[in-house]
Tab-separated table of C-alpha atoms in Angstrom:
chain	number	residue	atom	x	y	z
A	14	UNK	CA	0.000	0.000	0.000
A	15	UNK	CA	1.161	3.419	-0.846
A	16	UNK	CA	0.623	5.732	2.071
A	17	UNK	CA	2.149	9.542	2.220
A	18	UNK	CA	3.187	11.318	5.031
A	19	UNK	CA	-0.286	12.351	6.192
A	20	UNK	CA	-1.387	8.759	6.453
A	21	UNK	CA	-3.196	8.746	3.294
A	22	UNK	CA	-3.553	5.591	1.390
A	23	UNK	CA	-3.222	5.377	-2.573
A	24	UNK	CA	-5.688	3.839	-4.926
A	25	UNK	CA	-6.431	5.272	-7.971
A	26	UNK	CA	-3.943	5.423	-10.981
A	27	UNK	CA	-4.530	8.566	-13.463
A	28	UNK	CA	-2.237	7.265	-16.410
A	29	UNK	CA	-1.472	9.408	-19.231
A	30	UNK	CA	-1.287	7.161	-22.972
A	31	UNK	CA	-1.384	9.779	-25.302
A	32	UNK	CA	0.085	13.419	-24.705
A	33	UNK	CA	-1.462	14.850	-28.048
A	34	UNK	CA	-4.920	16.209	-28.530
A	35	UNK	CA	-7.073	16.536	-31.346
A	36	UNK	CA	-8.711	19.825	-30.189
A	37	UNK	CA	-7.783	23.067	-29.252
A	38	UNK	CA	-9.901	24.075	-26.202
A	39	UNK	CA	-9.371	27.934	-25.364
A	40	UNK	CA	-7.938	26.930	-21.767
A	41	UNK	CA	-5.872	24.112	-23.033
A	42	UNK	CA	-4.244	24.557	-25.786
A	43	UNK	CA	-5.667	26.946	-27.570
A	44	UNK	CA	-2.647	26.948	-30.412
A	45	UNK	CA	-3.274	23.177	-30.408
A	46	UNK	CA	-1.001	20.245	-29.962
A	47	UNK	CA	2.476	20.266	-31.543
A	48	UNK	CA	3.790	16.883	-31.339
A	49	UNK	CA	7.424	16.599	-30.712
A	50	UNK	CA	8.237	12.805	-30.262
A	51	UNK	CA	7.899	10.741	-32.802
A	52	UNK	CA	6.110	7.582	-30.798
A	53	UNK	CA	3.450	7.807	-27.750
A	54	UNK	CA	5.079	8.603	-23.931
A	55	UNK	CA	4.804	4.895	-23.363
A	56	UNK	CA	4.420	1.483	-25.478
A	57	UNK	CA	1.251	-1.456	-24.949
A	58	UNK	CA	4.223	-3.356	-23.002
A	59	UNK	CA	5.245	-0.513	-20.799
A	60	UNK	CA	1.371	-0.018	-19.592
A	61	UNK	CA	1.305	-2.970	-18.904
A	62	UNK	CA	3.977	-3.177	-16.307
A	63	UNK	CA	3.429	0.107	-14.929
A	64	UNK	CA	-0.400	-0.841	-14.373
A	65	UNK	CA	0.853	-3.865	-12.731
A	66	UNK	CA	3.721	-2.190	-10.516
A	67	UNK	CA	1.029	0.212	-9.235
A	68	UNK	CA	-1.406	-2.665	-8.709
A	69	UNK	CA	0.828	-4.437	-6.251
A	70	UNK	CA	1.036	-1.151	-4.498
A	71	UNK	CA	-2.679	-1.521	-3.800
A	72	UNK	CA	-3.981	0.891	-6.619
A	73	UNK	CA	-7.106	-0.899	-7.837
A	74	UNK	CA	-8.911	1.708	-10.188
A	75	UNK	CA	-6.985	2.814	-13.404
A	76	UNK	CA	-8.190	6.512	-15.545
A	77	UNK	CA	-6.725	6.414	-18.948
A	78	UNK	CA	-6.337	9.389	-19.722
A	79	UNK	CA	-4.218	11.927	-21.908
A	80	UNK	CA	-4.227	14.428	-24.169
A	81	UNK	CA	-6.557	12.489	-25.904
A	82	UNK	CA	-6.472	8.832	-25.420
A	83	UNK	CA	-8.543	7.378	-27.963
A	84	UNK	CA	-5.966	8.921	-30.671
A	85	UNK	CA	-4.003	5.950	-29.467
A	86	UNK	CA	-5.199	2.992	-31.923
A	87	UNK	CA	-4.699	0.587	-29.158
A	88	UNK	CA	-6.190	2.122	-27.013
A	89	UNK	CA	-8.758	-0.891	-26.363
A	90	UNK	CA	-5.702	-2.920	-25.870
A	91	UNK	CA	-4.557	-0.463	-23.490
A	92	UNK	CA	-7.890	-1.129	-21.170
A	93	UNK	CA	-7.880	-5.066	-21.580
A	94	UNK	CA	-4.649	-5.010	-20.335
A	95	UNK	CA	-5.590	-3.009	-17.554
A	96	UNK	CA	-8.594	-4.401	-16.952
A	97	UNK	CA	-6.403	-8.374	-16.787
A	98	UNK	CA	-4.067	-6.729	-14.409
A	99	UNK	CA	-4.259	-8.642	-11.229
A	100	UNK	CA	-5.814	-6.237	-8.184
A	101	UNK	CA	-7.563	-4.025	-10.635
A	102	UNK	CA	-11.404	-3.734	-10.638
A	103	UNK	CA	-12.289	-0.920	-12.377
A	104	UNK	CA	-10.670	1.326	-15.515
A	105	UNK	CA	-12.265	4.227	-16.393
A	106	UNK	CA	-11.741	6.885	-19.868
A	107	UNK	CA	-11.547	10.222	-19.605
A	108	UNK	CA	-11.831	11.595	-23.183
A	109	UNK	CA	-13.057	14.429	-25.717
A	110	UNK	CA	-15.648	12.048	-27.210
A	111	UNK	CA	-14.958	12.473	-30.678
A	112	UNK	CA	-14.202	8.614	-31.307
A	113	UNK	CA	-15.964	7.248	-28.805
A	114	UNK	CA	-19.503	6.086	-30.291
A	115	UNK	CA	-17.440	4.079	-32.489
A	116	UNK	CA	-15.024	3.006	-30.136
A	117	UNK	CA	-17.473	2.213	-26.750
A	118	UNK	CA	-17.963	-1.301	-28.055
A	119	UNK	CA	-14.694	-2.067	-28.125
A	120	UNK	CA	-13.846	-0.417	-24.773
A	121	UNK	CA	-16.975	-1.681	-22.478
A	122	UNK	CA	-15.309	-5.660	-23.667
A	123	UNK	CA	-12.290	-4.731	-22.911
A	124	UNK	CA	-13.137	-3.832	-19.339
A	125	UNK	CA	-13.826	0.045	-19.414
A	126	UNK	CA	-16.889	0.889	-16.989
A	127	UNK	CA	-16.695	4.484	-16.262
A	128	UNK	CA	-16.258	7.624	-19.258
A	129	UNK	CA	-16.164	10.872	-18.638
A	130	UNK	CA	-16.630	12.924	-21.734
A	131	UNK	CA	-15.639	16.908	-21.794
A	132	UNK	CA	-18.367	18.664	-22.894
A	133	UNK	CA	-18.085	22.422	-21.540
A	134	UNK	CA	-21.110	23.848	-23.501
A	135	UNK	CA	-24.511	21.916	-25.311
A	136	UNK	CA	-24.015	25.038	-27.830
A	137	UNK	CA	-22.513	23.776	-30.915
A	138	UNK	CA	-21.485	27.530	-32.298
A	139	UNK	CA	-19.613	27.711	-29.225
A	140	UNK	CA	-18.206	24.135	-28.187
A	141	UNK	CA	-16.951	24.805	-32.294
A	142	UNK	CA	-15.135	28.049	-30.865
A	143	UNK	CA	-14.071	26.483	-26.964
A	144	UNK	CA	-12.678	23.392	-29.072
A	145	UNK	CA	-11.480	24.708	-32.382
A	146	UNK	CA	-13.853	21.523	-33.496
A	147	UNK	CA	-17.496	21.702	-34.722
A	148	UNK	CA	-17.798	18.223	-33.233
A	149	UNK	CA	-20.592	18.962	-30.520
A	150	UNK	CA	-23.075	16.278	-32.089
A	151	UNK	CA	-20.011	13.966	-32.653
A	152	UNK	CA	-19.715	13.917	-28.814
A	153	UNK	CA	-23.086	13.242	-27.317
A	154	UNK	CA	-23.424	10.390	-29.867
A	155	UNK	CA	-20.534	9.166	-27.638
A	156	UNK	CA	-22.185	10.046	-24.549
A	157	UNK	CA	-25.671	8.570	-25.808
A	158	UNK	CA	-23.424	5.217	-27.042
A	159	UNK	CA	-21.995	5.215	-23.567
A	160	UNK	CA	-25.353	5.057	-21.501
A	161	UNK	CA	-26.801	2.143	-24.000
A	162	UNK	CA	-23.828	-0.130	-23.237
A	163	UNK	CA	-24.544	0.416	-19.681
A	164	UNK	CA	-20.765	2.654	-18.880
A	165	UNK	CA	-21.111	4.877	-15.822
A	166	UNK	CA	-20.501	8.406	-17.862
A	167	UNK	CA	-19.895	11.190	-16.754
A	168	UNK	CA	-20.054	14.830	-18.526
A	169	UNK	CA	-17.337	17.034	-16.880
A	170	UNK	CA	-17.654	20.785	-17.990
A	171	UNK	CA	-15.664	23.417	-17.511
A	172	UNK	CA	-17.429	26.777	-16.059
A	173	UNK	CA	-16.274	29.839	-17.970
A	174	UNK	CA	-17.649	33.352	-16.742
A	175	UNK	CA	-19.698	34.900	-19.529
A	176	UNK	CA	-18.841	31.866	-21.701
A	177	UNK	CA	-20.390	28.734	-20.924
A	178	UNK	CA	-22.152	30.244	-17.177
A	179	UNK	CA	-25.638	30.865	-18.791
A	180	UNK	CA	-25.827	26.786	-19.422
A	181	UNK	CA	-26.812	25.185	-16.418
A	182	UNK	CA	-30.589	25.179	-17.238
A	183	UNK	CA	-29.412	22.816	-20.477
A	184	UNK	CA	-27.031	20.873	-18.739
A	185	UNK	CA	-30.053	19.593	-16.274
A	186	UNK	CA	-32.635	19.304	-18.875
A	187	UNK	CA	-30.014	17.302	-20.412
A	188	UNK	CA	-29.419	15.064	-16.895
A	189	UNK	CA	-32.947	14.775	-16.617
A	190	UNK	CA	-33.836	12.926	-19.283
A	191	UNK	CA	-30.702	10.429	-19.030
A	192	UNK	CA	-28.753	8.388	-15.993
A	193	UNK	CA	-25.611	10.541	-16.742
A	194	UNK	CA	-23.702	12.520	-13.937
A	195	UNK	CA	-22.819	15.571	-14.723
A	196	UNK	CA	-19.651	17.968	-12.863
A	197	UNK	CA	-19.200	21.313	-13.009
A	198	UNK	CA	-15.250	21.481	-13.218
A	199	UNK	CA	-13.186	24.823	-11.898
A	200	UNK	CA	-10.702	26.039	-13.907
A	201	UNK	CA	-6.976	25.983	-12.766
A	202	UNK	CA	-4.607	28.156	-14.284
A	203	UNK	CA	-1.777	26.326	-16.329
A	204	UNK	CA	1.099	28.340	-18.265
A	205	UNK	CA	0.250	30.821	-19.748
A	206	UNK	CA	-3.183	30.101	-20.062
């Protein structure tokens, strides 16, 4: 068991695949991802151990995350791997949800069972402008895909003052008429940003 100096026990693994991104959010990156290695931070094998060095440590819950995990074409290889790792009961995806109707098949049998999906605004004129995407659409198909397949997901959005503030009243219709959770997120400076 991993325990700091305050007596607090370890459990929960947020592990980086992918450092890129696909989208450009305003508090981000808003000049986008400039990828200067070649191959991703860490290979299928490398996961693997990692996941399993952390697991006999006591940490039972994995979060891939990233940059952008699902740019990673293994990335359902990445969560069955996980998910076989001796100790671990639960790995979770956080993502931007513009693969992830096609992909949630994949990743609910390889042993993901928990999403969260960024989605700051239900707006598509301005997720197109947070994001640098016009993939709004493209991301609650992911969300919708999600809840069918039975995944705990999870919309995390990130409050902007006189950007995104004005939303709530959409964001509950929205959690009204499905079994998603939904979490306002605070924003943290980073950089320059």
């Amino acid at each position: 068991m991993l325990v700091d100096g305050f007596g607090r026990s370890f459990h929960y693994l947020r592990l980086s695949v992918e450092d890129a991104c696909n989208f450009r959010c305003q508090y981000c990156l808003p000049g986008g991802f400039h990828k200067t290695e070649p191959e991703p931070p860490l290979s299928l094998a490398e996961i693997g151990r990692l996941v399993r060095a952390f697991a006999e440590l006591g940490f039972w819950k994995v979060r891939l995350t990233g940059g952008e995990p699902t740019l990673r074409p293994d990335i359902a290889d990445i969560a069955r791997a996980a998910a076989a790792t001796a100790g671990v009961r639960r790995v979770a995806l956080s993502t931007n949800g513009w693969r992830l109707a096609e992909l949630a098949p994949a990743l609910a049998s390889a042993g993901v069972t928990a999403v969260n999906v960024s989605v700051d605004t239900l707006d598509p004129a301005r997720f197109a402008e947070l994001t640098g995407r016009d993939l709004l659409p493209v991301a609650l198909d992911g969300v919708r895909r999600c809840l069918e397949l039975g995944l705990q997901t999870k919309i995390n959005a990130v409050l902007l003052k006189g950007v995104n503030d004005g939303e709530f009243g959409a964001f509950a219709e929205l959690k009204r008429r499905s079994p998603l959770e939904l979490r306002y997120l605070e924003l943290l400076p980073a950089a320059d940003n």
